[in-house]
Amino acid sequence: MPASQSSPDHLAGQTQPVFKPRIFSGIQPSGGLTLGNYLGALKRFVEKQDEGIETVYCLVDLHAITVWQDPAKLRQQTREAAAGFIAAGIDPARSILFNQSQVSAHAELGWIFNCVARMGWMSRMTQFKDKAGKNSENVSLGLFAYPSLMAADILVYQATMVPVGEDQKQHLELARDIAMKFNNDFGVNFFPIVEPIIEGAATRVMSLRDGTMKMSKSDPSDQSRINLTDDADTISKKIRKAKTDAEPLPDTVEALRDRPEARNLVNIYAALAGHTPAQVIADYAGAQFGTFKPALADLAVAKLSPITSEMSRLMKDPGEIDRILGEGADRADAIARPILDQVHDITGMIRSRGR
Ligand code: TYM
């Protein structure tokens, strides 16, 4: 019987060991990177790297295949996402950058977590419900188990902090639940209780066509999003055509509450400029969208164009990208493998090879 059932609070009084601060985060290479990925995640990955914390960043190709991926496109998208990371400022010498499938410890710990996580927990995941929709009998088993692999991604490095956009909050709560249940069941203080880092003006960038929907790489309308591969002209046109209401910008952030499209554009401006939404409102109170949209388009082009052109330069040498991912995978594996070995010891798996 697991320890959690025989003595639910047997860990009471034990203090959490001090884990080395380590950041882990991932992005699915299931399509091109969007402005949502950039502002909600990538830009903040770079900030964390520059703060000098150990950072491990992963292109989660095993997560991507929970829905069908064309193999050639998946390879291309993985390289393109890696190029996007580097172009946005991730330095492969300072951060570990790799694709998930090259470090098999993720999948191995993912299986163990499938045996820790409860069906009820997984069934409550809103992202699964949204993705599966009415088709839940016909989606892959991997899609259902997705958050358990995500917990393994983080915990196989004993990472303590995870920068993500707002939409990943529930998955990170589940990662905390899995870590707690594992620790509790085996009577150990082995996995840290990870801290989500969801901060900044753009933790949830919305569609340019509908301010109530998240900007997403899977939205059928390309007009709904800005892709990191869009050229300056396309970015400008998409912003100028973005849906808005007819009112000028208000003089308080609170007054944006029931104006989702206006609020979204203000938040995007703030995140790109490195300001707060209140500072943007202070500068543009009373402005019509005829003034604000061109200013936002110019700012977006100024910030994103250098990334886009660096990405296309890097994509000319796919061999070099693969080399960087391979080297990152070696470094990631060197951290993950000994942690997984300890998990095997804790869970009672015999490890006798090479003895
Ligand atoms: P994914 O690939 O959907 O998104 C990658 C990151 O981008 C953020 N994001 C957004 N942020 C703000 N506004 C948006 N419109 C927007 N769209 C996406 C996401 O919140 C995320 O931070 N399950 C994860 C990938 C993953 C992962 C992990 C993340 C796998 N393992 C371990 C952290 C730790 C996902 O599907 O992200």
mmCIF file of C-alpha atoms and ligand atoms in Angstrom:
data_model
loop_
_atom_site.group_PDB
_atom_site.id
_atom_site.type_symbol
_atom_site.label_atom_id
_atom_site.label_comp_id
_atom_site.label_asym_id
_atom_site.label_seq_id
_atom_site.Cartn_x
_atom_site.Cartn_y
_atom_site.Cartn_z
ATOM 1 C CA MET A 1 0.000 0.000 0.000
ATOM 2 C CA PRO A 2 1.432 3.423 -0.884
ATOM 3 C CA ALA A 3 2.644 5.395 2.096
ATOM 4 C CA SER A 4 0.142 8.132 1.216
ATOM 5 C CA GLN A 5 -2.715 5.751 2.008
ATOM 6 C CA SER A 6 -1.275 4.307 5.188
ATOM 7 C CA SER A 7 -0.091 7.572 6.685
ATOM 8 C CA PRO A 8 -1.249 10.567 4.704
ATOM 9 C CA ASP A 9 0.786 13.124 6.554
ATOM 10 C CA HIS A 10 3.873 11.127 7.353
ATOM 11 C CA LEU A 11 5.919 13.905 5.806
ATOM 12 C CA ALA A 12 4.520 16.494 8.189
ATOM 13 C CA GLY A 13 7.340 18.347 9.842
ATOM 14 C CA GLN A 14 9.864 17.386 7.170
ATOM 15 C CA THR A 15 11.197 20.380 5.365
ATOM 16 C CA GLN A 16 11.591 20.568 1.613
ATOM 17 C CA PRO A 17 15.290 20.084 0.780
ATOM 18 C CA VAL A 18 16.927 23.027 -0.873
ATOM 19 C CA PHE A 19 16.942 22.376 -4.596
ATOM 20 C CA LYS A 20 19.362 24.188 -6.851
ATOM 21 C CA PRO A 21 17.452 26.901 -8.757
ATOM 22 C CA ARG A 22 16.954 25.579 -12.267
ATOM 23 C CA ILE A 23 14.570 26.709 -14.982
ATOM 24 C CA PHE A 24 12.949 24.367 -17.460
ATOM 25 C CA SER A 25 10.469 25.172 -20.181
ATOM 26 C CA GLY A 26 9.353 23.796 -23.520
ATOM 27 C CA ILE A 27 7.567 24.689 -26.717
ATOM 28 C CA GLN A 28 5.878 22.282 -29.122
ATOM 29 C CA PRO A 29 7.308 22.309 -32.640
ATOM 30 C CA SER A 30 3.835 21.547 -33.969
ATOM 31 C CA GLY A 31 3.706 24.627 -36.200
ATOM 32 C CA GLY A 32 5.540 27.890 -36.563
ATOM 33 C CA LEU A 33 6.241 30.047 -33.504
ATOM 34 C CA THR A 34 3.679 32.802 -32.938
ATOM 35 C CA LEU A 35 3.797 36.199 -31.265
ATOM 36 C CA GLY A 36 1.994 34.473 -28.355
ATOM 37 C CA ASN A 37 4.859 31.987 -27.963
ATOM 38 C CA TYR A 38 7.345 34.820 -28.251
ATOM 39 C CA LEU A 39 5.816 37.212 -25.717
ATOM 40 C CA GLY A 40 4.356 34.603 -23.359
ATOM 41 C CA ALA A 41 7.386 32.322 -23.321
ATOM 42 C CA LEU A 42 10.443 32.833 -25.513
ATOM 43 C CA LYS A 43 11.154 36.471 -24.659
ATOM 44 C CA ARG A 44 10.977 35.559 -20.992
ATOM 45 C CA PHE A 45 13.200 32.497 -21.490
ATOM 46 C CA VAL A 46 15.864 34.910 -22.711
ATOM 47 C CA GLU A 47 15.371 37.204 -19.701
ATOM 48 C CA LYS A 48 15.792 34.236 -17.335
ATOM 49 C CA GLN A 49 18.942 33.117 -19.138
ATOM 50 C CA ASP A 50 20.313 36.643 -18.848
ATOM 51 C CA GLU A 51 19.584 36.685 -15.109
ATOM 52 C CA GLY A 52 22.217 33.967 -14.851
ATOM 53 C CA ILE A 53 19.966 31.123 -13.597
ATOM 54 C CA GLU A 54 20.639 27.672 -15.086
ATOM 55 C CA THR A 55 18.184 27.343 -17.979
ATOM 56 C CA VAL A 56 17.095 24.212 -19.829
ATOM 57 C CA TYR A 57 14.893 24.735 -22.910
ATOM 58 C CA CYS A 58 13.306 21.993 -24.929
ATOM 59 C CA LEU A 59 11.493 21.556 -28.235
ATOM 60 C CA VAL A 60 8.946 18.979 -27.175
ATOM 61 C CA ASP A 61 8.623 16.818 -30.264
ATOM 62 C CA LEU A 62 7.175 13.888 -28.275
ATOM 63 C CA HIS A 63 4.362 16.189 -27.175
ATOM 64 C CA ALA A 64 3.852 17.400 -30.752
ATOM 65 C CA ILE A 65 3.042 13.861 -31.979
ATOM 66 C CA THR A 66 0.078 13.553 -29.607
ATOM 67 C CA VAL A 67 -1.729 14.894 -32.676
ATOM 68 C CA TRP A 68 -0.721 13.838 -36.191
ATOM 69 C CA GLN A 69 2.477 15.417 -37.520
ATOM 70 C CA ASP A 70 3.856 14.934 -40.980
ATOM 71 C CA PRO A 71 7.410 13.609 -40.302
ATOM 72 C CA ALA A 72 9.206 15.883 -42.784
ATOM 73 C CA LYS A 73 7.326 18.932 -41.501
ATOM 74 C CA LEU A 74 7.999 18.016 -37.888
ATOM 75 C CA ARG A 75 11.740 17.906 -38.568
ATOM 76 C CA GLN A 76 11.568 21.246 -40.387
ATOM 77 C CA GLN A 77 9.441 22.862 -37.651
ATOM 78 C CA THR A 78 11.772 21.593 -34.927
ATOM 79 C CA ARG A 79 14.770 23.154 -36.676
ATOM 80 C CA GLU A 80 12.811 26.334 -37.305
ATOM 81 C CA ALA A 81 11.792 26.573 -33.644
ATOM 82 C CA ALA A 82 15.429 26.035 -32.604
ATOM 83 C CA ALA A 83 16.429 28.824 -35.000
ATOM 84 C CA GLY A 84 13.691 30.990 -33.434
ATOM 85 C CA PHE A 85 15.076 30.393 -29.946
ATOM 86 C CA ILE A 86 18.600 31.324 -30.984
ATOM 87 C CA ALA A 87 17.452 34.315 -33.051
ATOM 88 C CA ALA A 88 15.429 35.582 -30.079
ATOM 89 C CA GLY A 89 18.518 35.512 -27.866
ATOM 90 C CA ILE A 90 18.900 32.006 -26.441
ATOM 91 C CA ASP A 91 22.620 31.330 -26.369
ATOM 92 C CA PRO A 92 23.235 27.573 -26.672
ATOM 93 C CA ALA A 93 26.463 27.992 -24.718
ATOM 94 C CA ARG A 94 24.636 29.469 -21.703
ATOM 95 C CA SER A 95 21.289 27.656 -21.949
ATOM 96 C CA ILE A 96 20.774 23.999 -22.733
ATOM 97 C CA LEU A 97 18.722 23.805 -25.939
ATOM 98 C CA PHE A 98 17.629 20.448 -27.376
ATOM 99 C CA ASN A 99 14.733 18.415 -28.690
ATOM 100 C CA GLN A 100 12.943 16.164 -26.242
ATOM 101 C CA SER A 101 13.128 12.836 -28.100
ATOM 102 C CA GLN A 102 16.949 12.878 -27.980
ATOM 103 C CA VAL A 103 16.859 12.540 -24.181
ATOM 104 C CA SER A 104 14.969 9.330 -23.496
ATOM 105 C CA ALA A 105 14.817 10.007 -19.739
ATOM 106 C CA HIS A 106 11.766 12.234 -20.441
ATOM 107 C CA ALA A 107 9.727 9.349 -21.847
ATOM 108 C CA GLU A 108 10.973 6.957 -19.154
ATOM 109 C CA LEU A 109 9.993 9.218 -16.267
ATOM 110 C CA GLY A 110 6.782 10.027 -18.163
ATOM 111 C CA TRP A 111 5.815 6.350 -17.902
ATOM 112 C CA ILE A 112 6.492 6.263 -14.170
ATOM 113 C CA PHE A 113 4.366 9.402 -13.773
ATOM 114 C CA ASN A 114 1.568 7.719 -15.745
ATOM 115 C CA CYS A 115 1.515 5.303 -12.831
ATOM 116 C CA VAL A 116 1.456 8.143 -10.274
ATOM 117 C CA ALA A 117 -1.093 10.497 -11.870
ATOM 118 C CA ARG A 118 -4.759 9.618 -11.426
ATOM 119 C CA MET A 119 -7.311 9.299 -14.221
ATOM 120 C CA GLY A 120 -9.519 11.811 -12.437
ATOM 121 C CA TRP A 121 -6.762 14.441 -12.407
ATOM 122 C CA MET A 122 -6.118 14.003 -16.109
ATOM 123 C CA SER A 123 -9.821 14.104 -17.015
ATOM 124 C CA ARG A 124 -10.078 17.548 -15.464
ATOM 125 C CA MET A 125 -7.468 19.077 -17.786
ATOM 126 C CA THR A 126 -9.268 21.796 -19.719
ATOM 127 C CA GLN A 127 -6.757 21.749 -22.557
ATOM 128 C CA PHE A 128 -7.450 18.060 -23.160
ATOM 129 C CA LYS A 129 -11.189 18.733 -23.162
ATOM 130 C CA ASP A 130 -10.743 21.643 -25.600
ATOM 131 C CA LYS A 131 -8.456 19.688 -27.921
ATOM 132 C CA ALA A 132 -10.450 16.480 -27.828
ATOM 133 C CA GLY A 133 -13.804 18.261 -28.112
ATOM 134 C CA LYS A 134 -16.604 15.893 -29.071
ATOM 135 C CA ASN A 135 -14.037 13.493 -30.475
ATOM 136 C CA SER A 136 -12.636 12.215 -27.184
ATOM 137 C CA GLU A 137 -13.064 8.515 -28.123
ATOM 138 C CA ASN A 138 -10.868 8.986 -31.139
ATOM 139 C CA VAL A 139 -7.952 11.088 -29.916
ATOM 140 C CA SER A 140 -4.622 9.497 -29.063
ATOM 141 C CA LEU A 141 -3.914 8.054 -25.644
ATOM 142 C CA GLY A 142 -0.822 10.280 -25.718
ATOM 143 C CA LEU A 143 -3.006 13.394 -25.801
ATOM 144 C CA PHE A 144 -4.674 12.285 -22.585
ATOM 145 C CA ALA A 145 -1.342 11.475 -20.892
ATOM 146 C CA TYR A 146 0.258 14.679 -22.232
ATOM 147 C CA PRO A 147 0.462 16.552 -18.881
ATOM 148 C CA SER A 148 2.148 13.597 -17.205
ATOM 149 C CA LEU A 149 4.972 13.709 -19.790
ATOM 150 C CA MET A 150 5.108 17.465 -19.239
ATOM 151 C CA ALA A 151 5.616 16.897 -15.502
ATOM 152 C CA ALA A 152 8.414 14.454 -16.387
ATOM 153 C CA ASP A 153 10.065 17.050 -18.666
ATOM 154 C CA ILE A 154 10.387 19.403 -15.730
ATOM 155 C CA LEU A 155 11.044 17.001 -12.884
ATOM 156 C CA VAL A 156 13.639 14.865 -14.659
ATOM 157 C CA TYR A 157 15.866 17.930 -14.128
ATOM 158 C CA GLN A 158 14.490 18.597 -10.650
ATOM 159 C CA ALA A 159 13.727 22.034 -12.101
ATOM 160 C CA THR A 160 12.314 24.515 -9.630
ATOM 161 C CA MET A 161 10.840 27.217 -11.889
ATOM 162 C CA VAL A 162 8.907 27.071 -15.134
ATOM 163 C CA PRO A 163 8.212 30.196 -17.198
ATOM 164 C CA VAL A 164 5.046 29.726 -19.284
ATOM 165 C CA GLY A 165 2.013 31.548 -20.635
ATOM 166 C CA GLU A 166 -1.264 31.570 -18.721
ATOM 167 C CA ASP A 167 -2.679 28.565 -20.642
ATOM 168 C CA GLN A 168 -0.159 26.181 -19.024
ATOM 169 C CA LYS A 169 -1.116 27.013 -15.454
ATOM 170 C CA GLN A 170 -3.328 23.983 -14.911
ATOM 171 C CA HIS A 171 -0.691 21.632 -16.343
ATOM 172 C CA LEU A 172 1.847 23.013 -13.878
ATOM 173 C CA GLU A 173 -0.549 22.510 -10.984
ATOM 174 C CA LEU A 174 -0.763 18.892 -12.083
ATOM 175 C CA ALA A 175 3.063 18.681 -12.148
ATOM 176 C CA ARG A 176 3.030 19.874 -8.543
ATOM 177 C CA ASP A 177 0.403 17.258 -7.640
ATOM 178 C CA ILE A 178 2.445 14.497 -9.282
ATOM 179 C CA ALA A 179 5.623 15.583 -7.458
ATOM 180 C CA MET A 180 3.770 15.689 -4.133
ATOM 181 C CA LYS A 181 2.142 12.309 -4.633
ATOM 182 C CA PHE A 182 5.432 10.709 -5.671
ATOM 183 C CA ASN A 183 7.218 12.170 -2.644
ATOM 184 C CA ASN A 184 4.387 11.117 -0.402
ATOM 185 C CA ASP A 185 3.923 7.586 -1.797
ATOM 186 C CA PHE A 186 7.620 6.744 -1.520
ATOM 187 C CA GLY A 187 8.296 8.706 1.660
ATOM 188 C CA VAL A 188 10.954 10.876 0.059
ATOM 189 C CA ASN A 189 11.571 14.554 -0.562
ATOM 190 C CA PHE A 190 12.906 13.914 -4.031
ATOM 191 C CA PHE A 191 11.002 16.137 -6.429
ATOM 192 C CA PRO A 192 10.739 19.911 -5.954
ATOM 193 C CA ILE A 193 7.310 21.499 -5.993
ATOM 194 C CA VAL A 194 7.745 23.603 -9.109
ATOM 195 C CA GLU A 195 6.903 27.243 -9.228
ATOM 196 C CA PRO A 196 5.155 28.526 -12.362
ATOM 197 C CA ILE A 197 6.449 31.883 -13.569
ATOM 198 C CA ILE A 198 3.564 33.563 -15.364
ATOM 199 C CA GLU A 199 4.378 37.225 -15.516
ATOM 200 C CA GLY A 200 4.484 40.276 -17.768
ATOM 201 C CA ALA A 201 1.944 42.115 -19.890
ATOM 202 C CA ALA A 202 1.359 39.300 -22.376
ATOM 203 C CA THR A 203 0.767 36.072 -20.493
ATOM 204 C CA ARG A 204 -2.219 35.471 -22.751
ATOM 205 C CA VAL A 205 -1.929 37.021 -26.219
ATOM 206 C CA MET A 206 -5.289 36.851 -27.957
ATOM 207 C CA SER A 207 -6.242 36.270 -31.603
ATOM 208 C CA LEU A 208 -6.137 39.364 -33.822
ATOM 209 C CA ARG A 209 -9.564 38.354 -35.196
ATOM 210 C CA ASP A 210 -11.319 37.605 -31.910
ATOM 211 C CA GLY A 211 -10.157 39.061 -28.604
ATOM 212 C CA THR A 212 -11.825 36.257 -26.654
ATOM 213 C CA MET A 213 -9.730 33.490 -28.295
ATOM 214 C CA LYS A 214 -6.083 32.724 -27.586
ATOM 215 C CA MET A 215 -3.607 33.433 -30.398
ATOM 216 C CA SER A 216 -2.649 29.957 -31.528
ATOM 217 C CA LYS A 217 -0.571 28.207 -34.175
ATOM 218 C CA SER A 218 -3.495 25.850 -34.755
ATOM 219 C CA ASP A 219 -6.062 28.573 -35.588
ATOM 220 C CA PRO A 220 -7.167 27.950 -39.202
ATOM 221 C CA SER A 221 -6.970 31.691 -39.963
ATOM 222 C CA ASP A 222 -3.428 32.942 -40.535
ATOM 223 C CA GLN A 223 -4.787 36.489 -40.044
ATOM 224 C CA SER A 224 -5.480 35.633 -36.398
ATOM 225 C CA ARG A 225 -1.792 35.454 -35.513
ATOM 226 C CA ILE A 226 1.618 36.901 -36.169
ATOM 227 C CA ASN A 227 4.163 34.223 -37.012
ATOM 228 C CA LEU A 228 7.830 34.740 -36.251
ATOM 229 C CA THR A 229 8.442 33.970 -39.940
ATOM 230 C CA ASP A 230 6.127 36.795 -41.198
ATOM 231 C CA ASP A 231 7.882 39.566 -43.112
ATOM 232 C CA ALA A 232 7.557 43.236 -42.149
ATOM 233 C CA ASP A 233 4.784 43.924 -44.629
ATOM 234 C CA THR A 234 2.699 40.958 -43.449
ATOM 235 C CA ILE A 235 3.110 41.923 -39.781
ATOM 236 C CA SER A 236 2.045 45.482 -40.548
ATOM 237 C CA LYS A 237 -1.000 44.413 -42.563
ATOM 238 C CA LYS A 238 -2.149 41.916 -39.928
ATOM 239 C CA ILE A 239 -1.982 44.560 -37.188
ATOM 240 C CA ARG A 240 -3.717 47.223 -39.275
ATOM 241 C CA LYS A 241 -6.515 44.754 -40.075
ATOM 242 C CA ALA A 242 -6.812 43.482 -36.480
ATOM 243 C CA LYS A 243 -10.359 43.554 -35.148
ATOM 244 C CA THR A 244 -11.079 46.459 -32.779
ATOM 245 C CA ASP A 245 -14.060 48.410 -31.505
ATOM 246 C CA ALA A 246 -14.933 51.958 -32.552
ATOM 247 C CA GLU A 247 -13.979 53.784 -29.337
ATOM 248 C CA PRO A 248 -10.712 55.660 -28.798
ATOM 249 C CA LEU A 249 -8.313 54.263 -26.187
ATOM 250 C CA PRO A 250 -9.457 55.063 -22.637
ATOM 251 C CA ASP A 251 -7.418 56.780 -19.949
ATOM 252 C CA THR A 252 -7.333 53.849 -17.516
ATOM 253 C CA VAL A 253 -6.411 50.178 -17.872
ATOM 254 C CA GLU A 254 -9.590 49.228 -15.960
ATOM 255 C CA ALA A 255 -11.702 50.753 -18.733
ATOM 256 C CA LEU A 256 -10.274 48.124 -21.124
ATOM 257 C CA ARG A 257 -11.868 45.321 -19.143
ATOM 258 C CA ASP A 258 -14.837 44.812 -21.472
ATOM 259 C CA ARG A 259 -12.909 45.648 -24.624
ATOM 260 C CA PRO A 260 -10.974 42.417 -25.309
ATOM 261 C CA GLU A 261 -9.543 43.429 -28.692
ATOM 262 C CA ALA A 262 -8.380 46.857 -27.505
ATOM 263 C CA ARG A 263 -6.933 45.337 -24.341
ATOM 264 C CA ASN A 264 -5.051 42.742 -26.367
ATOM 265 C CA LEU A 265 -3.407 45.337 -28.607
ATOM 266 C CA VAL A 266 -2.422 47.455 -25.598
ATOM 267 C CA ASN A 267 -0.936 44.395 -23.888
ATOM 268 C CA ILE A 268 0.993 43.431 -27.021
ATOM 269 C CA TYR A 269 2.343 46.966 -27.292
ATOM 270 C CA ALA A 270 3.347 46.943 -23.622
ATOM 271 C CA ALA A 271 5.098 43.570 -23.850
ATOM 272 C CA LEU A 272 6.974 44.489 -27.027
ATOM 273 C CA ALA A 273 8.050 47.865 -25.635
ATOM 274 C CA GLY A 274 8.936 46.488 -22.202
ATOM 275 C CA HIS A 275 6.372 48.814 -20.565
ATOM 276 C CA THR A 276 3.336 48.195 -18.398
ATOM 277 C CA PRO A 277 -0.131 48.504 -19.974
ATOM 278 C CA ALA A 278 -0.644 51.559 -17.716
ATOM 279 C CA GLN A 279 2.341 53.296 -19.331
ATOM 280 C CA VAL A 280 0.944 52.573 -22.800
ATOM 281 C CA ILE A 281 -2.447 53.945 -21.776
ATOM 282 C CA ALA A 282 -0.778 57.041 -20.358
ATOM 283 C CA ASP A 283 0.866 57.658 -23.753
ATOM 284 C CA TYR A 284 -2.149 56.851 -25.932
ATOM 285 C CA ALA A 285 -5.227 57.864 -23.887
ATOM 286 C CA GLY A 286 -7.821 59.292 -26.286
ATOM 287 C CA ALA A 287 -6.000 58.014 -29.393
ATOM 288 C CA GLN A 288 -8.028 56.423 -32.197
ATOM 289 C CA PHE A 289 -6.978 53.048 -33.579
ATOM 290 C CA GLY A 290 -6.034 54.902 -36.763
ATOM 291 C CA THR A 291 -3.127 56.296 -34.733
ATOM 292 C CA PHE A 292 -2.453 53.431 -32.344
ATOM 293 C CA LYS A 293 -2.371 50.575 -34.863
ATOM 294 C CA PRO A 294 0.352 52.084 -37.089
ATOM 295 C CA ALA A 295 2.441 52.807 -33.973
ATOM 296 C CA LEU A 296 1.991 49.208 -32.838
ATOM 297 C CA ALA A 297 2.775 47.904 -36.339
ATOM 298 C CA ASP A 298 6.029 49.915 -36.420
ATOM 299 C CA LEU A 299 7.013 48.678 -32.970
ATOM 300 C CA ALA A 300 6.232 45.046 -33.852
ATOM 301 C CA VAL A 301 8.230 45.258 -37.073
ATOM 302 C CA ALA A 302 11.168 46.900 -35.275
ATOM 303 C CA LYS A 303 11.228 44.175 -32.607
ATOM 304 C CA LEU A 304 10.383 41.129 -34.728
ATOM 305 C CA SER A 305 12.134 41.737 -38.062
ATOM 306 C CA PRO A 306 15.658 41.203 -36.710
ATOM 307 C CA ILE A 307 14.481 37.868 -35.250
ATOM 308 C CA THR A 308 12.842 36.827 -38.523
ATOM 309 C CA SER A 309 15.915 37.603 -40.592
ATOM 310 C CA GLU A 310 18.271 35.893 -38.150
ATOM 311 C CA MET A 311 15.978 32.830 -38.199
ATOM 312 C CA SER A 312 16.138 32.591 -41.963
ATOM 313 C CA ARG A 313 19.914 32.998 -41.902
ATOM 314 C CA LEU A 314 20.228 30.169 -39.348
ATOM 315 C CA MET A 315 17.855 27.948 -41.340
ATOM 316 C CA LYS A 316 20.324 27.976 -44.236
ATOM 317 C CA ASP A 317 22.542 25.655 -42.190
ATOM 318 C CA PRO A 318 20.316 22.874 -40.803
ATOM 319 C CA GLY A 319 23.402 20.766 -40.031
ATOM 320 C CA GLU A 320 24.592 23.401 -37.569
ATOM 321 C CA ILE A 321 21.149 23.495 -35.889
ATOM 322 C CA ASP A 322 21.190 19.705 -35.540
ATOM 323 C CA ARG A 323 24.686 19.911 -34.062
ATOM 324 C CA ILE A 324 23.514 22.458 -31.460
ATOM 325 C CA LEU A 325 20.498 20.291 -30.561
ATOM 326 C CA GLY A 326 22.697 17.210 -30.247
ATOM 327 C CA GLU A 327 25.150 18.975 -27.981
ATOM 328 C CA GLY A 328 22.289 20.359 -25.871
ATOM 329 C CA ALA A 329 20.831 16.841 -25.628
ATOM 330 C CA ASP A 330 24.154 15.480 -24.345
ATOM 331 C CA ARG A 331 24.264 18.140 -21.650
ATOM 332 C CA ALA A 332 20.599 17.589 -20.761
ATOM 333 C CA ASP A 333 21.128 13.829 -20.572
ATOM 334 C CA ALA A 334 24.060 14.293 -18.194
ATOM 335 C CA ILE A 335 21.691 15.976 -15.724
ATOM 336 C CA ALA A 336 18.633 13.809 -16.308
ATOM 337 C CA ARG A 337 20.161 10.318 -16.315
ATOM 338 C CA PRO A 338 21.483 10.312 -12.721
ATOM 339 C CA ILE A 339 18.146 11.742 -11.499
ATOM 340 C CA LEU A 340 16.262 8.996 -13.344
ATOM 341 C CA ASP A 341 18.640 6.393 -11.868
ATOM 342 C CA GLN A 342 17.668 7.605 -8.412
ATOM 343 C CA VAL A 343 13.980 7.390 -9.358
ATOM 344 C CA HIS A 344 14.543 3.766 -10.366
ATOM 345 C CA ASP A 345 16.170 3.068 -7.001
ATOM 346 C CA ILE A 346 13.347 4.788 -5.128
ATOM 347 C CA THR A 347 10.672 2.850 -7.012
ATOM 348 C CA GLY A 348 12.336 -0.557 -6.625
ATOM 349 C CA MET A 349 13.672 -1.178 -10.125
ATOM 350 C CA ILE A 350 16.827 -3.293 -10.257
ATOM 351 C CA ARG A 351 19.754 -1.554 -11.937
ATOM 352 C CA SER A 352 22.526 -4.095 -12.365
ATOM 353 C CA ARG A 353 23.884 -3.488 -15.868
ATOM 354 C CA GLY A 354 27.622 -2.920 -16.101
ATOM 355 C CA ARG A 355 28.225 -4.023 -12.523
HETATM 356 P P1 TYM B 1 2.896 25.479 -26.448
HETATM 357 O O1 TYM B 1 3.827 24.891 -27.453
HETATM 358 O O2 TYM B 1 1.448 25.479 -26.752
HETATM 359 O O3 TYM B 1 3.331 26.960 -26.125
HETATM 360 C C1 TYM B 1 4.672 27.245 -25.744
HETATM 361 C C2 TYM B 1 4.682 28.379 -24.740
HETATM 362 O O4 TYM B 1 4.060 29.527 -25.315
HETATM 363 C C3 TYM B 1 3.019 29.988 -24.463
HETATM 364 N N1 TYM B 1 1.929 30.506 -25.303
HETATM 365 C C4 TYM B 1 1.364 31.695 -25.121
HETATM 366 N N2 TYM B 1 1.600 32.663 -24.220
HETATM 367 C C5 TYM B 1 0.844 33.785 -24.294
HETATM 368 N N3 TYM B 1 -0.139 33.947 -25.235
HETATM 369 C C6 TYM B 1 -0.410 32.997 -26.145
HETATM 370 N N4 TYM B 1 -1.360 33.170 -27.075
HETATM 371 C C7 TYM B 1 0.362 31.791 -26.116
HETATM 372 N N5 TYM B 1 0.366 30.662 -26.862
HETATM 373 C C8 TYM B 1 1.328 29.877 -26.334
HETATM 374 C C9 TYM B 1 2.569 28.759 -23.675
HETATM 375 O O5 TYM B 1 1.929 29.112 -22.479
HETATM 376 C C10 TYM B 1 3.887 28.055 -23.459
HETATM 377 O O6 TYM B 1 4.565 28.612 -22.346
HETATM 378 N N6 TYM B 1 2.563 21.994 -22.937
HETATM 379 C C11 TYM B 1 3.399 23.048 -23.446
HETATM 380 C C12 TYM B 1 4.789 22.586 -23.829
HETATM 381 C C13 TYM B 1 5.524 21.881 -22.757
HETATM 382 C C14 TYM B 1 6.067 22.459 -21.591
HETATM 383 C C15 TYM B 1 6.691 21.401 -20.892
HETATM 384 C C16 TYM B 1 6.072 23.759 -21.082
HETATM 385 C C17 TYM B 1 5.820 20.546 -22.718
HETATM 386 N N7 TYM B 1 6.513 20.271 -21.619
HETATM 387 C C18 TYM B 1 7.329 21.603 -19.675
HETATM 388 C C19 TYM B 1 6.733 23.971 -19.854
HETATM 389 C C20 TYM B 1 7.332 22.902 -19.173
HETATM 390 C C21 TYM B 1 2.726 23.624 -24.684
HETATM 391 O O7 TYM B 1 1.965 22.992 -25.348
HETATM 392 O O8 TYM B 1 3.148 24.834 -25.009
#
